[in-house]
Short mmCIF file of C-alpha atoms and ligand atoms in Angstrom, two decimals:
data_model
loop_
_atom_site.label_atom_id
_atom_site.label_comp_id
_atom_site.label_asym_id
_atom_site.label_seq_id
_atom_site.Cartn_x
_atom_site.Cartn_y
_atom_site.Cartn_z
CA UNK A 188 29.59 112.42 62.07
CA UNK A 189 29.99 115.43 64.39
CA UNK A 190 28.94 118.87 63.15
CA UNK A 191 31.65 120.26 60.91
CA UNK A 192 33.60 123.42 61.80
CA UNK A 193 34.30 126.26 59.39
CA UNK A 194 37.11 128.61 60.44
CA UNK A 195 36.71 132.24 59.39
CA UNK A 196 39.85 134.36 59.40
CA UNK A 197 39.20 137.50 61.44
CA UNK A 198 39.24 141.05 60.25
CA UNK A 199 40.77 143.48 62.77
CA UNK A 200 38.72 146.57 63.56
CA UNK A 201 41.01 149.53 62.88
CA UNK A 202 38.38 152.28 63.01
CA UNK A 203 37.52 154.54 65.90
CA UNK A 204 36.11 152.43 68.73
CA UNK A 205 33.08 153.50 70.76
CA UNK A 206 34.07 151.10 73.56
CA UNK A 207 37.61 150.05 74.67
CA UNK A 208 36.83 146.40 73.90
CA UNK A 209 36.21 147.31 70.26
CA UNK A 210 39.73 148.69 69.81
CA UNK A 211 41.56 146.45 67.35
CA UNK A 212 38.85 143.81 67.92
CA UNK A 213 39.02 140.70 65.75
CA UNK A 214 35.66 139.96 64.16
CA UNK A 215 33.75 138.07 61.49
CA UNK A 216 30.69 139.39 59.65
CA UNK A 217 27.45 138.19 61.28
CA UNK A 218 25.70 137.45 57.90
CA UNK A 219 28.60 135.08 57.09
CA UNK A 220 28.26 133.19 60.38
CA UNK A 221 24.48 132.96 59.79
CA UNK A 222 24.91 131.70 56.20
CA UNK A 223 27.36 128.99 57.37
CA UNK A 224 24.99 128.08 60.21
CA UNK A 225 22.08 127.77 57.75
CA UNK A 226 24.25 125.27 55.84
CA UNK A 227 24.64 123.19 59.02
CA UNK A 228 28.16 124.37 59.91
CA UNK A 229 29.65 125.62 63.15
CA UNK A 230 31.92 128.66 62.89
CA UNK A 231 35.08 129.64 64.70
CA UNK A 232 36.95 132.91 64.18
CA UNK A 233 40.73 132.83 63.77
CA UNK A 234 42.55 136.05 64.71
CA UNK A 235 46.05 136.43 63.24
CA UNK A 236 48.80 135.38 65.60
CA UNK A 237 52.28 136.54 64.67
CA UNK A 238 53.97 133.88 66.81
CA UNK A 239 51.85 130.96 65.60
CA UNK A 240 52.54 128.47 62.86
CA UNK A 241 49.42 128.34 60.67
CA UNK A 242 49.81 124.55 60.46
CA UNK A 243 49.01 124.32 64.17
CA UNK A 244 45.50 125.68 63.54
CA UNK A 245 44.54 123.26 60.80
CA UNK A 246 43.44 120.42 63.08
CA UNK A 247 40.87 122.78 64.68
CA UNK A 248 38.68 123.11 61.55
CA UNK A 249 37.21 121.13 58.64
CA UNK A 250 37.05 123.99 56.16
CA UNK A 251 38.48 127.50 55.84
CA UNK A 252 36.59 130.67 54.87
CA UNK A 253 38.65 133.68 53.81
CA UNK A 254 36.12 136.53 53.96
CA UNK A 255 36.10 140.13 52.75
CA UNK A 256 38.19 142.96 54.15
CA UNK A 257 40.81 145.56 53.23
CA UNK A 258 43.06 145.48 50.16
CA UNK A 259 45.91 142.98 50.11
CA UNK A 260 49.39 144.48 50.34
CA UNK A 261 50.92 144.34 46.82
CA UNK A 262 54.24 143.31 48.39
CA UNK A 263 52.86 139.74 48.34
CA UNK A 264 52.83 139.78 44.52
CA UNK A 265 55.99 141.84 44.10
CA UNK A 266 54.56 145.31 43.45
CA UNK A 267 54.77 148.68 45.17
CA UNK A 268 51.46 150.26 46.30
CA UNK A 269 50.02 152.56 43.64
CA UNK A 270 48.61 155.94 44.69
CA UNK A 271 45.08 154.58 44.24
CA UNK A 272 45.24 151.49 46.50
CA UNK A 273 43.01 151.32 49.59
CA UNK A 274 44.00 150.48 53.18
CA UNK A 275 46.15 147.36 53.62
CA UNK A 276 47.02 145.25 56.67
CA UNK A 277 50.00 142.94 56.12
CA UNK A 278 49.64 140.95 59.35
CA UNK A 279 46.32 139.50 58.23
CA UNK A 280 47.61 138.98 54.65
CA UNK A 281 50.54 136.91 55.88
CA UNK A 282 48.45 134.83 58.28
CA UNK A 283 45.86 134.07 55.58
CA UNK A 284 48.45 133.09 52.95
CA UNK A 285 50.03 130.66 55.45
CA UNK A 286 46.63 129.25 56.45
CA UNK A 287 45.60 128.71 52.82
CA UNK A 288 48.80 126.74 52.14
CA UNK A 289 48.39 124.72 55.35
CA UNK A 290 44.69 123.98 54.62
CA UNK A 291 45.54 122.82 51.09
CA UNK A 292 48.32 120.55 52.38
CA UNK A 293 45.86 119.04 54.88
CA UNK A 294 43.13 118.73 52.17
CA UNK A 295 40.63 120.99 53.94
CA UNK A 296 38.27 122.84 51.57
CA UNK A 297 38.57 126.61 51.22
CA UNK A 298 35.88 129.14 50.32
CA UNK A 299 37.08 132.62 49.34
CA UNK A 300 34.76 135.62 49.41
CA UNK A 301 35.71 138.97 47.78
CA UNK A 302 39.12 139.78 49.34
CA UNK A 303 39.31 136.04 50.09
CA UNK A 304 39.32 135.26 46.35
CA UNK A 305 42.15 137.76 45.89
CA UNK A 306 44.26 136.38 48.76
CA UNK A 307 43.84 132.79 47.50
CA UNK A 308 44.90 133.93 44.02
CA UNK A 309 48.06 135.58 45.39
CA UNK A 310 48.83 132.61 47.69
CA UNK A 311 48.90 130.46 44.53
CA UNK A 312 51.29 132.77 42.68
CA UNK A 313 48.80 135.11 41.00
CA UNK A 314 48.62 138.91 41.08
CA UNK A 315 45.96 141.64 41.39
CA UNK A 316 44.92 144.91 39.84
CA UNK A 317 45.24 147.34 42.73
CA UNK A 318 42.44 149.48 41.31
CA UNK A 319 40.72 148.14 38.21
CA UNK A 320 39.02 151.42 37.40
CA UNK A 321 42.39 153.20 37.24
CA UNK A 322 44.48 150.42 35.70
CA UNK A 323 42.09 148.69 33.26
CA UNK A 324 40.37 150.77 30.59
CA UNK A 325 38.21 147.73 29.71
CA UNK A 326 36.55 147.76 33.14
CA UNK A 327 33.40 149.84 32.73
CA UNK A 328 30.96 148.25 35.20
CA UNK A 329 30.53 149.71 38.69
CA UNK A 330 32.27 147.03 40.78
CA UNK A 331 32.19 149.18 43.95
CA UNK A 332 28.46 149.48 44.04
CA UNK A 333 26.68 152.36 45.74
CA UNK A 334 23.58 150.21 46.27
CA UNK A 335 23.17 148.32 49.60
CA UNK A 336 25.09 145.04 49.86
CA UNK A 337 21.94 142.92 50.16
CA UNK A 338 21.03 143.80 46.56
CA UNK A 339 22.56 142.48 43.33
CA UNK A 340 23.70 145.09 40.79
CA UNK A 341 25.63 143.39 37.97
CA UNK A 342 25.36 140.12 36.07
CA UNK A 343 27.92 137.34 35.67
CA UNK A 344 28.33 134.66 33.00
CA UNK A 345 29.24 131.25 34.38
CA UNK A 346 31.54 128.72 32.71
CA UNK A 347 29.65 125.59 31.59
CA UNK A 348 31.06 122.42 33.16
CA UNK A 349 32.34 124.20 36.28
CA UNK A 350 31.17 123.29 39.77
CA UNK A 351 29.81 126.84 40.04
CA UNK A 352 27.67 126.19 36.96
CA UNK A 353 26.09 123.17 38.64
CA UNK A 354 24.98 125.47 41.48
CA UNK A 355 24.09 128.74 39.73
CA UNK A 356 23.46 127.82 36.07
CA UNK A 357 24.48 129.95 33.06
CA UNK A 358 24.24 133.36 34.67
CA UNK A 359 23.02 135.27 37.69
CA UNK A 360 23.14 138.71 39.27
CA UNK A 361 25.51 139.52 42.12
CA UNK A 362 26.46 142.37 44.43
CA UNK A 363 29.89 143.94 43.96
CA UNK A 364 32.21 145.64 46.48
CA UNK A 365 35.70 145.47 45.04
CA UNK A 366 38.24 147.91 43.58
CA UNK A 367 40.79 145.17 43.09
CA UNK A 368 40.55 142.21 40.75
CA UNK A 369 42.54 139.23 39.51
CA UNK A 370 45.32 140.23 37.08
CA UNK A 371 47.40 137.04 36.68
CA UNK A 372 45.53 133.89 37.70
CA UNK A 373 47.22 131.70 40.33
CA UNK A 374 48.45 128.17 39.57
CA UNK A 375 45.96 125.31 39.51
CA UNK A 376 42.93 127.62 39.23
CA UNK A 377 40.24 127.81 36.52
CA UNK A 378 38.08 130.90 35.95
CA UNK A 379 34.40 129.99 36.46
CA UNK A 380 32.63 133.35 36.07
CA UNK A 381 33.18 136.79 34.55
CA UNK A 382 31.25 140.04 34.48
CA UNK A 383 30.26 141.52 31.11
CA UNK A 384 33.41 143.72 31.09
CA UNK A 385 35.66 140.67 31.57
CA UNK A 386 36.47 140.92 35.28
CA UNK A 387 37.12 137.53 36.89
CA UNK A 388 34.21 137.03 39.30
CA UNK A 389 34.85 133.42 40.42
CA UNK A 390 37.38 130.59 40.19
CA UNK A 391 37.85 127.05 41.47
CA UNK A 392 40.70 124.56 41.76
CA UNK A 393 41.22 122.47 38.61
CA UNK A 394 42.57 119.19 39.96
CA UNK A 395 40.53 118.78 43.15
CA UNK A 396 37.51 120.14 45.03
CA UNK A 397 39.53 122.12 47.55
CA UNK A 398 39.01 125.70 46.36
CA UNK A 399 36.01 127.75 45.32
CA UNK A 400 36.06 131.52 45.44
CA UNK A 401 33.71 134.30 44.42
CA UNK A 402 34.38 138.02 44.00
CA UNK A 403 30.96 139.04 45.36
CA UNK A 404 29.37 138.71 48.84
CA UNK A 405 26.88 135.79 48.80
CA UNK A 406 26.53 135.92 52.60
CA UNK A 407 24.76 139.28 52.36
CA UNK A 408 22.18 137.93 49.90
CA UNK A 409 21.80 134.38 51.25
CA UNK A 410 18.85 135.23 53.52
CA UNK A 411 16.71 136.14 50.48
CA UNK A 412 18.25 134.09 47.68
CA UNK A 413 18.31 130.30 47.57
CA UNK A 414 21.06 130.25 44.93
CA UNK A 415 23.42 132.22 47.20
CA UNK A 416 22.55 130.01 50.20
CA UNK A 417 23.36 127.02 47.93
CA UNK A 418 26.99 128.20 47.67
CA UNK A 419 27.35 127.64 51.42
CA UNK A 420 25.56 124.28 51.21
CA UNK A 421 28.05 123.30 48.48
CA UNK A 422 30.96 124.32 50.74
CA UNK A 423 29.47 122.22 53.58
CA UNK A 424 29.08 119.27 51.20
CA UNK A 425 32.74 119.51 50.11
CA UNK A 426 33.84 119.72 53.75
CA UNK A 427 31.86 116.61 54.59
CA UNK A 428 33.28 114.69 51.63
CA UNK A 429 36.88 115.49 52.59
CA UNK A 430 36.17 114.82 56.30
CA UNK A 431 34.78 111.33 55.44
CA UNK A 432 37.83 110.66 53.29
CA UNK A 433 40.09 111.48 56.27
CA UNK A 434 38.11 109.09 58.52
CA UNK A 435 38.51 106.28 55.97
CA UNK A 436 42.26 106.87 55.85
CA UNK A 437 42.71 106.72 59.62
MN1 MN B 67 32.05 142.72 40.52
#
């Protein structure tokens, strides 16, 4: 079989550019591309396209990665932005929600990372805390860590029997760069990991192998940690399984 292609939805650079080509540049994090490559996958980057139908992109990839990025606009789960929410960018939100639905309809596996977990949750009818520290008194752990992203800072407990448990075991330590968190869980999802203060740190789809998502950034630890690299190998393995199934059907 040909090498499988993982599509990464692009973040748009909205900061001050040091070169004209960087202005509003669409990009993917290099550690993510490297982690997918180490798992044997090719990567393509998908910039949002306001005129495109997300369905038209689906034939160009075997699996979809929704990576980290800014906060999701609360309009997608029916709330107004609270004073404490971070920067939002609705164009990317809308494109990613449409892509997630199109990828699910085409049975292409999805891997959500940090913001990606949150967008998948909202695409499936769930909602988010806009700022857990402000809205949830029970959240006491530092989920927006001050320590570099390559280092783990808090522990997670993993649900026995989940696919995540078969990869990571009962518990492990993860990095953490999120203000937002899952409030209402989306339809068809099962929680697979929580931090000690109860924050949802991972989920997967209940009735199929299409969705896994984690609230931390495994791509930034995968160079040094085999367990984090194994998450990408697991994604590659799911992509291959669904790709073979499509070949059989043809
Ligand atoms: Mn966390």
